[in-house]
PDB file of C-alpha atoms in Angstrom:
ATOM      1  CA  MET A  11       9.101 -13.087 -13.847  1.00 35.00           C
ATOM      2  CA  ASP A  12       9.119 -15.270 -10.775  1.00 38.00           C
ATOM      3  CA  THR A  13       7.017 -18.409 -11.197  1.00 36.00           C
ATOM      4  CA  SER A  14       6.890 -19.400  -7.537  1.00 42.00           C
ATOM      5  CA  THR A  15       3.533 -19.555  -5.845  1.00 44.00           C
ATOM      6  CA  ALA A  16       1.894 -17.640  -3.031  1.00 49.00           C
ATOM      7  CA  GLU A  17       0.571 -19.743  -0.166  1.00 48.00           C
ATOM      8  CA  GLY A  18       0.778 -22.846  -2.351  1.00 45.00           C
ATOM      9  CA  ARG A  19      -2.215 -21.909  -4.472  1.00 47.00           C
ATOM     10  CA  GLY A  20      -0.477 -21.512  -7.815  1.00 53.00           C
ATOM     11  CA  THR A  21      -0.630 -17.715  -7.581  1.00 69.00           C
ATOM     12  CA  THR A  22       2.344 -15.861  -9.061  1.00 90.00           C
ATOM     13  CA  THR A  23       4.381 -14.274  -6.282  1.00 93.00           C
ATOM     14  CA  VAL A  24       4.974 -10.544  -6.684  1.00 95.00           C
ATOM     15  CA  ALA A  25       6.782  -9.976  -3.378  1.00 96.00           C
ATOM     16  CA  ALA A  26       8.402 -12.327  -0.883  1.00 97.00           C
ATOM     17  CA  LEU A  27      10.340 -12.002   2.359  1.00 97.00           C
ATOM     18  CA  ASP A  28      12.206 -15.067   3.614  1.00 97.00           C
ATOM     19  CA  GLY A  29      13.791 -15.079   7.060  1.00 96.00           C
ATOM     20  CA  VAL A  30      14.226 -11.318   6.935  1.00 97.00           C
ATOM     21  CA  CYS A  31      15.880  -9.472   9.785  1.00 96.00           C
ATOM     22  CA  VAL A  32      16.561  -5.740   9.898  1.00 95.00           C
ATOM     23  CA  ARG A  33      18.818  -4.200  12.527  1.00 92.00           C
ATOM     24  CA  ARG A  34      19.670  -0.555  13.020  1.00 86.00           C
ATOM     25  CA  LEU A  35      23.348  -0.223  12.192  1.00 79.00           C
ATOM     26  CA  THR A  36      24.111   2.440  14.777  1.00 80.00           C
ATOM     27  CA  THR A  37      22.523   0.745  17.787  1.00 81.00           C
ATOM     28  CA  GLY A  38      21.969  -2.878  16.794  1.00 78.00           C
ATOM     29  CA  GLN A  39      18.257  -2.502  17.558  1.00 88.00           C
ATOM     30  CA  VAL A  40      16.183  -5.270  15.963  1.00 91.00           C
ATOM     31  CA  ILE A  41      13.441  -3.760  13.795  1.00 93.00           C
ATOM     32  CA  LEU A  42      12.320  -6.942  12.028  1.00 96.00           C
ATOM     33  CA  ASP A  43      13.034 -10.442  13.284  1.00 95.00           C
ATOM     34  CA  ASP A  44      12.749 -13.538  11.060  1.00 95.00           C
ATOM     35  CA  VAL A  45       9.876 -12.274   8.907  1.00 96.00           C
ATOM     36  CA  SER A  46       8.684 -14.545   6.088  1.00 97.00           C
ATOM     37  CA  TRP A  47       5.712 -13.526   3.922  1.00 97.00           C
ATOM     38  CA  ARG A  48       4.474 -13.762   0.352  1.00 97.00           C
ATOM     39  CA  VAL A  49       2.136 -11.567  -1.672  1.00 97.00           C
ATOM     40  CA  GLY A  50       0.528 -13.095  -4.740  1.00 96.00           C
ATOM     41  CA  ALA A  51      -0.708 -11.430  -7.892  1.00 94.00           C
ATOM     42  CA  GLY A  52      -4.202 -10.016  -7.413  1.00 95.00           C
ATOM     43  CA  GLU A  53      -4.042 -10.341  -3.623  1.00 96.00           C
ATOM     44  CA  HIS A  54      -4.978  -7.434  -1.388  1.00 97.00           C
ATOM     45  CA  TRP A  55      -3.259  -7.359   1.991  1.00 97.00           C
ATOM     46  CA  ALA A  56      -3.730  -5.272   5.098  1.00 96.00           C
ATOM     47  CA  LEU A  57      -0.609  -4.708   7.186  1.00 97.00           C
ATOM     48  CA  LEU A  58      -1.434  -3.928  10.813  1.00 96.00           C
ATOM     49  CA  GLY A  59       0.374  -3.508  14.102  1.00 94.00           C
ATOM     50  CA  ALA A  60       1.076  -0.994  16.833  1.00 93.00           C
ATOM     51  CA  ASN A  61       3.393   1.959  16.262  1.00 91.00           C
ATOM     52  CA  GLY A  62       6.959   0.700  16.021  1.00 90.00           C
ATOM     53  CA  ALA A  63       5.913  -2.818  15.032  1.00 93.00           C
ATOM     54  CA  GLY A  64       7.887  -2.658  11.760  1.00 93.00           C
ATOM     55  CA  LYS A  65       5.110  -1.965   9.243  1.00 94.00           C
ATOM     56  CA  THR A  66       6.864   0.854   7.413  1.00 92.00           C
ATOM     57  CA  THR A  67      10.094  -1.148   7.286  1.00 94.00           C
ATOM     58  CA  VAL A  68       8.278  -4.050   5.612  1.00 96.00           C
ATOM     59  CA  LEU A  69       6.761  -1.642   3.098  1.00 94.00           C
ATOM     60  CA  ARG A  70      10.179  -0.116   2.385  1.00 93.00           C
ATOM     61  CA  LEU A  71      11.641  -3.573   1.782  1.00 96.00           C
ATOM     62  CA  ILE A  72       9.052  -4.659  -0.772  1.00 96.00           C
ATOM     63  CA  GLY A  73       9.147  -1.161  -2.246  1.00 93.00           C
ATOM     64  CA  ALA A  74      12.878  -1.698  -2.972  1.00 92.00           C
ATOM     65  CA  LEU A  75      13.745   1.310  -0.820  1.00 91.00           C
ATOM     66  CA  MET A  76      16.058  -0.582   1.538  1.00 92.00           C
ATOM     67  CA  HIS A  77      17.805  -3.929   1.930  1.00 94.00           C
ATOM     68  CA  PRO A  78      17.472  -6.436   4.774  1.00 95.00           C
ATOM     69  CA  THR A  79      20.287  -7.057   7.223  1.00 95.00           C
ATOM     70  CA  THR A  80      19.836 -10.808   6.721  1.00 95.00           C
ATOM     71  CA  GLY A  81      17.383 -12.937   4.777  1.00 96.00           C
ATOM     72  CA  THR A  82      16.127 -12.386   1.235  1.00 96.00           C
ATOM     73  CA  VAL A  83      13.621 -10.060  -0.378  1.00 96.00           C
ATOM     74  CA  GLU A  84      12.288 -10.728  -3.873  1.00 96.00           C
ATOM     75  CA  VAL A  85      10.044  -8.267  -5.684  1.00 95.00           C
ATOM     76  CA  LEU A  86       8.530  -8.862  -9.128  1.00 93.00           C
ATOM     77  CA  GLY A  87      10.856 -11.800  -9.670  1.00 91.00           C
ATOM     78  CA  HIS A  88      14.062  -9.963  -8.713  1.00 93.00           C
ATOM     79  CA  ARG A  89      16.112 -10.404  -5.555  1.00 94.00           C
ATOM     80  CA  LEU A  90      17.275  -7.252  -3.820  1.00 93.00           C
ATOM     81  CA  GLY A  91      21.024  -7.012  -4.057  1.00 90.00           C
ATOM     82  CA  ARG A  92      21.038  -8.522  -7.553  1.00 90.00           C
ATOM     83  CA  VAL A  93      18.999  -5.916  -9.418  1.00 88.00           C
ATOM     84  CA  ASP A  94      19.136  -2.207 -10.198  1.00 88.00           C
ATOM     85  CA  VAL A  95      16.606  -0.990  -7.627  1.00 87.00           C
ATOM     86  CA  ARG A  96      15.980   2.190  -9.616  1.00 85.00           C
ATOM     87  CA  GLU A  97      14.498   0.146 -12.456  1.00 84.00           C
ATOM     88  CA  LEU A  98      12.594  -2.045 -10.009  1.00 87.00           C
ATOM     89  CA  ARG A  99      11.048   0.931  -8.217  1.00 87.00           C
ATOM     90  CA  ALA A 100       9.656   2.143 -11.532  1.00 84.00           C
ATOM     91  CA  ALA A 101       7.451  -0.985 -11.626  1.00 87.00           C
ATOM     92  CA  ILE A 102       6.119  -0.503  -8.076  1.00 93.00           C
ATOM     93  CA  GLY A 103       3.386   1.977  -7.202  1.00 93.00           C
ATOM     94  CA  LEU A 104       3.820   3.753  -3.880  1.00 92.00           C
ATOM     95  CA  VAL A 105       1.292   6.051  -2.224  1.00 92.00           C
ATOM     96  CA  SER A 106       2.092   7.965   0.952  1.00 85.00           C
ATOM     97  CA  SER A 107       0.759  11.162   2.457  1.00 74.00           C
ATOM     98  CA  ALA A 108       4.417  12.138   2.947  1.00 76.00           C
ATOM     99  CA  GLN A 109       5.128  12.132  -0.799  1.00 80.00           C
ATOM    100  CA  LYS A 110       6.607  15.371  -2.085  1.00 84.00           C
ATOM    101  CA  VAL A 111       4.621  16.845  -4.966  1.00 88.00           C
ATOM    102  CA  PRO A 112       4.283  20.512  -5.962  1.00 89.00           C
ATOM    103  CA  LEU A 113       1.270  21.892  -4.126  1.00 92.00           C
ATOM    104  CA  ASP A 114       0.615  24.465  -6.822  1.00 94.00           C
ATOM    105  CA  ALA A 115       0.558  21.888  -9.643  1.00 95.00           C
ATOM    106  CA  PRO A 116      -2.856  20.907 -11.047  1.00 96.00           C
ATOM    107  CA  ALA A 117      -3.957  17.367 -10.247  1.00 96.00           C
ATOM    108  CA  ARG A 118      -3.530  16.391 -13.915  1.00 96.00           C
ATOM    109  CA  THR A 119       0.135  17.415 -13.772  1.00 96.00           C
ATOM    110  CA  VAL A 120       0.692  15.494 -10.537  1.00 95.00           C
ATOM    111  CA  VAL A 121      -0.681  12.366 -12.206  1.00 96.00           C
ATOM    112  CA  LEU A 122       1.467  12.913 -15.296  1.00 95.00           C
ATOM    113  CA  THR A 123       4.639  12.942 -13.190  1.00 94.00           C
ATOM    114  CA  GLY A 124       3.913   9.325 -12.337  1.00 92.00           C
ATOM    115  CA  ALA A 125       4.905   8.418 -15.909  1.00 91.00           C
ATOM    116  CA  THR A 126       8.459   9.657 -15.297  1.00 90.00           C
ATOM    117  CA  GLY A 127       8.705   9.034 -11.550  1.00 87.00           C
ATOM    118  CA  THR A 128       9.725  12.634 -10.985  1.00 87.00           C
ATOM    119  CA  VAL A 129       8.562  15.377  -8.648  1.00 88.00           C
ATOM    120  CA  GLN A 130       8.555  18.052 -11.336  1.00 90.00           C
ATOM    121  CA  PRO A 131       6.964  17.346 -14.739  1.00 89.00           C
ATOM    122  CA  LEU A 132       9.144  16.477 -17.724  1.00 92.00           C
ATOM    123  CA  TRP A 133       6.878  17.838 -20.417  1.00 93.00           C
ATOM    124  CA  GLY A 134       8.902  16.494 -23.324  1.00 92.00           C
ATOM    125  CA  LYS A 135       8.261  12.932 -22.118  1.00 92.00           C
ATOM    126  CA  TYR A 136       4.462  13.140 -22.158  1.00 94.00           C
ATOM    127  CA  ASP A 137       3.031  12.307 -25.572  1.00 95.00           C
ATOM    128  CA  GLN A 138      -0.681  12.164 -26.266  1.00 96.00           C
ATOM    129  CA  ALA A 139      -0.956   8.519 -25.157  1.00 96.00           C
ATOM    130  CA  VAL A 140       0.544   9.401 -21.760  1.00 96.00           C
ATOM    131  CA  ARG A 141      -1.769  12.390 -21.399  1.00 95.00           C
ATOM    132  CA  ASP A 142      -4.786  10.268 -22.327  1.00 96.00           C
ATOM    133  CA  ARG A 143      -3.754   7.687 -19.728  1.00 95.00           C
ATOM    134  CA  ALA A 144      -3.578  10.380 -17.050  1.00 96.00           C
ATOM    135  CA  GLU A 145      -7.098  11.526 -17.934  1.00 95.00           C
ATOM    136  CA  ALA A 146      -8.379   7.952 -17.860  1.00 95.00           C
ATOM    137  CA  LEU A 147      -6.853   7.315 -14.440  1.00 95.00           C
ATOM    138  CA  LEU A 148      -8.350  10.492 -13.014  1.00 95.00           C
ATOM    139  CA  ALA A 149     -11.723   9.269 -14.238  1.00 93.00           C
ATOM    140  CA  GLU A 150     -11.112   5.759 -12.872  1.00 92.00           C
ATOM    141  CA  LEU A 151     -10.359   7.191  -9.423  1.00 92.00           C
ATOM    142  CA  ASP A 152     -13.486   9.367  -9.646  1.00 89.00           C
ATOM    143  CA  CYS A 153     -11.588  12.646  -9.575  1.00 91.00           C
ATOM    144  CA  LYS A 154     -11.730  13.798 -13.194  1.00 92.00           C
ATOM    145  CA  GLU A 155     -13.266  17.084 -12.068  1.00 94.00           C
ATOM    146  CA  LEU A 156     -10.078  17.817 -10.121  1.00 94.00           C
ATOM    147  CA  ALA A 157      -7.853  17.851 -13.223  1.00 94.00           C
ATOM    148  CA  GLU A 158      -7.273  21.615 -13.149  1.00 95.00           C
ATOM    149  CA  ARG A 159      -7.437  22.060  -9.377  1.00 96.00           C
ATOM    150  CA  PRO A 160      -4.125  22.777  -7.613  1.00 96.00           C
ATOM    151  CA  PHE A 161      -3.075  19.765  -5.578  1.00 94.00           C
ATOM    152  CA  GLY A 162      -2.577  21.939  -2.506  1.00 92.00           C
ATOM    153  CA  VAL A 163      -6.242  22.964  -2.323  1.00 94.00           C
ATOM    154  CA  CYS A 164      -7.576  19.421  -2.771  1.00 92.00           C
ATOM    155  CA  SER A 165      -8.997  17.733   0.318  1.00 90.00           C
ATOM    156  CA  GLY A 166      -7.105  14.891   1.989  1.00 88.00           C
ATOM    157  CA  GLY A 167      -9.282  12.280   0.324  1.00 89.00           C
ATOM    158  CA  GLN A 168      -8.934  13.932  -3.073  1.00 92.00           C
ATOM    159  CA  ARG A 169      -5.162  14.062  -2.677  1.00 91.00           C
ATOM    160  CA  ALA A 170      -5.054  10.367  -1.831  1.00 91.00           C
ATOM    161  CA  ARG A 171      -7.010   9.446  -4.964  1.00 92.00           C
ATOM    162  CA  VAL A 172      -4.846  11.708  -7.142  1.00 94.00           C
ATOM    163  CA  LEU A 173      -1.708  10.064  -5.717  1.00 94.00           C
ATOM    164  CA  ILE A 174      -3.122   6.610  -6.441  1.00 94.00           C
ATOM    165  CA  ALA A 175      -3.801   7.691 -10.041  1.00 95.00           C
ATOM    166  CA  ARG A 176      -0.203   8.951 -10.180  1.00 95.00           C
ATOM    167  CA  ALA A 177       1.124   5.625  -8.878  1.00 95.00           C
ATOM    168  CA  LEU A 178      -0.852   3.728 -11.524  1.00 95.00           C
ATOM    169  CA  MET A 179       0.671   5.676 -14.438  1.00 94.00           C
ATOM    170  CA  ALA A 180       3.514   3.139 -14.663  1.00 90.00           C
ATOM    171  CA  ASP A 181       0.982   0.255 -14.729  1.00 91.00           C
ATOM    172  CA  PRO A 182       2.561  -1.437 -11.689  1.00 93.00           C
ATOM    173  CA  SER A 183       1.966  -5.039 -10.645  1.00 92.00           C
ATOM    174  CA  LEU A 184       2.300  -4.040  -6.978  1.00 95.00           C
ATOM    175  CA  LEU A 185       0.714  -1.019  -5.294  1.00 96.00           C
ATOM    176  CA  LEU A 186       1.846  -0.052  -1.784  1.00 96.00           C
ATOM    177  CA  LEU A 187      -0.271   2.304   0.322  1.00 94.00           C
ATOM    178  CA  ASP A 188       1.291   3.717   3.484  1.00 93.00           C
ATOM    179  CA  GLU A 189      -1.535   4.942   5.728  1.00 90.00           C
ATOM    180  CA  PRO A 190      -3.498   6.478   2.835  1.00 89.00           C
ATOM    181  CA  PHE A 191      -6.424   7.264   5.157  1.00 87.00           C
ATOM    182  CA  ASN A 192      -4.352   9.425   7.494  1.00 84.00           C
ATOM    183  CA  ALA A 193      -6.391  12.413   8.773  1.00 80.00           C
ATOM    184  CA  LEU A 194      -9.343  11.797   6.441  1.00 88.00           C
ATOM    185  CA  ASP A 195     -12.866  12.693   7.519  1.00 89.00           C
ATOM    186  CA  LEU A 196     -15.649  10.109   7.229  1.00 91.00           C
ATOM    187  CA  PRO A 197     -16.906  11.017   3.709  1.00 90.00           C
ATOM    188  CA  SER A 198     -13.348  11.174   2.355  1.00 89.00           C
ATOM    189  CA  ARG A 199     -12.510   7.851   3.957  1.00 91.00           C
ATOM    190  CA  GLU A 200     -15.542   6.180   2.409  1.00 92.00           C
ATOM    191  CA  ASP A 201     -14.808   7.683  -1.030  1.00 90.00           C
ATOM    192  CA  LEU A 202     -11.287   6.259  -0.875  1.00 91.00           C
ATOM    193  CA  ILE A 203     -12.517   2.852   0.285  1.00 92.00           C
ATOM    194  CA  ASP A 204     -14.964   2.778  -2.633  1.00 92.00           C
ATOM    195  CA  ALA A 205     -12.169   3.735  -5.029  1.00 91.00           C
ATOM    196  CA  MET A 206      -9.939   0.942  -3.734  1.00 92.00           C
ATOM    197  CA  HIS A 207     -12.755  -1.575  -4.074  1.00 92.00           C
ATOM    198  CA  ARG A 208     -13.386  -0.544  -7.684  1.00 91.00           C
ATOM    199  CA  LEU A 209      -9.674  -0.721  -8.415  1.00 91.00           C
ATOM    200  CA  ALA A 210      -9.534  -4.319  -7.227  1.00 92.00           C
ATOM    201  CA  THR A 211     -12.469  -5.179  -9.465  1.00 91.00           C
ATOM    202  CA  VAL A 212     -11.147  -3.666 -12.700  1.00 91.00           C
ATOM    203  CA  ARG A 213      -7.495  -4.684 -12.163  1.00 91.00           C
ATOM    204  CA  PRO A 214      -7.639  -8.359 -11.176  1.00 90.00           C
ATOM    205  CA  ARG A 215      -3.854  -8.911 -11.404  1.00 92.00           C
ATOM    206  CA  LEU A 216      -2.854  -5.885  -9.340  1.00 94.00           C
ATOM    207  CA  ALA A 217      -1.598  -6.749  -5.844  1.00 96.00           C
ATOM    208  CA  THR A 218      -1.936  -4.188  -3.065  1.00 96.00           C
ATOM    209  CA  VAL A 219      -0.566  -3.829   0.456  1.00 97.00           C
ATOM    210  CA  THR A 220      -2.229  -1.263   2.698  1.00 95.00           C
ATOM    211  CA  VAL A 221      -0.675  -0.136   5.973  1.00 94.00           C
ATOM    212  CA  THR A 222      -3.339   1.073   8.375  1.00 91.00           C
ATOM    213  CA  HIS A 223      -4.132   1.329  12.066  1.00 87.00           C
ATOM    214  CA  HIS A 224      -7.892   0.875  11.723  1.00 89.00           C
ATOM    215  CA  LEU A 225      -9.927  -2.093  10.509  1.00 93.00           C
ATOM    216  CA  GLU A 226     -12.690   0.323   9.525  1.00 93.00           C
ATOM    217  CA  GLU A 227     -10.449   1.565   6.717  1.00 93.00           C
ATOM    218  CA  LEU A 228     -10.255  -1.801   4.960  1.00 94.00           C
ATOM    219  CA  SER A 229     -12.206  -2.169   1.744  1.00 93.00           C
ATOM    220  CA  PRO A 230     -14.189  -5.357   1.067  1.00 94.00           C
ATOM    221  CA  ALA A 231     -11.467  -6.227  -1.451  1.00 95.00           C
ATOM    222  CA  ILE A 232      -8.943  -6.907   1.318  1.00 96.00           C
ATOM    223  CA  GLY A 233      -8.618 -10.674   1.468  1.00 95.00           C
ATOM    224  CA  HIS A 234      -5.454 -11.166   3.523  1.00 97.00           C
ATOM    225  CA  ALA A 235      -3.854  -9.605   6.567  1.00 97.00           C
ATOM    226  CA  LEU A 236      -0.454  -9.579   8.239  1.00 97.00           C
ATOM    227  CA  LEU A 237      -0.172  -8.664  11.911  1.00 97.00           C
ATOM    228  CA  LEU A 238       3.192  -7.497  13.228  1.00 96.00           C
ATOM    229  CA  LYS A 239       4.202  -7.185  16.868  1.00 95.00           C
ATOM    230  CA  GLU A 240       7.612  -5.892  17.895  1.00 94.00           C
ATOM    231  CA  GLY A 241       9.099  -6.788  14.526  1.00 94.00           C
ATOM    232  CA  ARG A 242       7.791 -10.354  14.399  1.00 96.00           C
ATOM    233  CA  VAL A 243       4.899 -11.917  12.531  1.00 96.00           C
ATOM    234  CA  GLN A 244       1.997 -12.350  14.933  1.00 94.00           C
ATOM    235  CA  ALA A 245      -0.379 -13.809  12.352  1.00 96.00           C
ATOM    236  CA  LEU A 246      -0.869 -13.870   8.582  1.00 96.00           C
ATOM    237  CA  GLY A 247      -3.304 -15.323   6.091  1.00 96.00           C
ATOM    238  CA  PRO A 248      -6.917 -14.883   4.978  1.00 96.00           C
ATOM    239  CA  VAL A 249      -8.703 -12.093   6.831  1.00 95.00           C
ATOM    240  CA  ALA A 250     -11.319 -14.417   8.308  1.00 94.00           C
ATOM    241  CA  GLN A 251      -8.543 -16.299  10.102  1.00 95.00           C
ATOM    242  CA  VAL A 252      -6.392 -13.311  11.071  1.00 96.00           C
ATOM    243  CA  LEU A 253      -8.761 -10.457  11.908  1.00 96.00           C
ATOM    244  CA  THR A 254     -10.159 -12.102  15.018  1.00 95.00           C
ATOM    245  CA  GLY A 255     -10.552 -10.708  18.492  1.00 94.00           C
ATOM    246  CA  GLU A 256      -8.046 -13.231  19.819  1.00 95.00           C
ATOM    247  CA  ALA A 257      -5.361 -12.415  17.241  1.00 95.00           C
ATOM    248  CA  LEU A 258      -5.795  -8.648  17.463  1.00 95.00           C
ATOM    249  CA  SER A 259      -5.854  -8.740  21.258  1.00 94.00           C
ATOM    250  CA  ALA A 260      -2.528 -10.580  21.221  1.00 94.00           C
ATOM    251  CA  CYS A 261      -1.102  -8.174  18.644  1.00 94.00           C
ATOM    252  CA  PHE A 262      -2.086  -4.940  20.381  1.00 93.00           C
ATOM    253  CA  GLY A 263      -1.854  -6.117  23.979  1.00 91.00           C
ATOM    254  CA  ARG A 264      -5.397  -5.325  25.068  1.00 91.00           C
ATOM    255  CA  PRO A 265      -8.800  -7.034  24.742  1.00 94.00           C
ATOM    256  CA  ILE A 266     -10.369  -6.253  21.365  1.00 93.00           C
ATOM    257  CA  ASP A 267     -13.761  -7.189  19.955  1.00 94.00           C
ATOM    258  CA  VAL A 268     -13.989  -7.618  16.184  1.00 94.00           C
ATOM    259  CA  SER A 269     -17.104  -7.673  14.036  1.00 93.00           C
ATOM    260  CA  HIS A 270     -17.649  -8.088  10.300  1.00 93.00           C
ATOM    261  CA  HIS A 271     -20.659  -6.942   8.283  1.00 90.00           C
ATOM    262  CA  ASP A 272     -21.198  -6.607   4.510  1.00 88.00           C
ATOM    263  CA  GLY A 273     -17.499  -6.926   3.816  1.00 88.00           C
ATOM    264  CA  ARG A 274     -16.459  -4.257   6.337  1.00 93.00           C
ATOM    265  CA  TRP A 275     -14.651  -4.642   9.643  1.00 94.00           C
ATOM    266  CA  LEU A 276     -14.987  -2.992  13.041  1.00 92.00           C
ATOM    267  CA  ALA A 277     -12.631  -3.269  16.017  1.00 92.00           C
ATOM    268  CA  ARG A 278     -13.186  -1.801  19.446  1.00 91.00           C
ATOM    269  CA  SER A 279     -11.909  -2.237  22.965  1.00 88.00           C
ATOM    270  CA  ALA A 280     -13.467  -5.148  24.811  1.00 79.00           C
ATOM    271  CA  ARG A 281     -12.846  -3.515  28.191  1.00 70.00           C
ATOM    272  CA  ARG A 282     -15.934  -2.747  30.183  1.00 56.00           C
TER     273      ARG A 282
END
């Protein structure tokens, strides 16, 4: 395991980008330009920026789903290009509303597939300990009552929590969430925020990176933020220093007011 530190605080680094550039091979378009960033164990990051800023590309890099054009990417102590990414991906939890899972499968089965990293269940691989872990994770994400419900009839918020339970089956050190709040109504959003806050409390070494468009979706556990603009780092660091009206206005190109109350954030247009 990598013994370098995150932000100089002695925190074990679980993911690091150094001087990373990504260019589209067919057109030469620059997607990321000289991005350097570190995520430490137990840190919870928000990744924000306008559409096309490069957020998903950053997530794909630290999820070992692609390689940079130049620069280096290290995840869980391994440098991309020098490691079997299939083994590395097994140690990274990824949650996305675009994930392909059988809609007719019960939620319990969807969670079980996280143990094998497969779309369809491999029943011969799931002993009693694996099954017990799936039940415990459903309970931890407050969706135990959904165990027998087909995934396709679960609400958006329920699906998100089931997918997080699935991602945790491999006991990852890094959990990546790509717009997990997409299309959720207010109660579902708040249930998911509460679940993420609890997760941070009971798993102090787990690092998370959440891609979102809305500050209102950040749980009180989020302690760091990275702002991207046109593929470059606009700002990064503790949320109190990054989630400011000045920084967000520069990132999104319009005046933005930011407020903070009881651990939650609110951003709105400052135009009158």
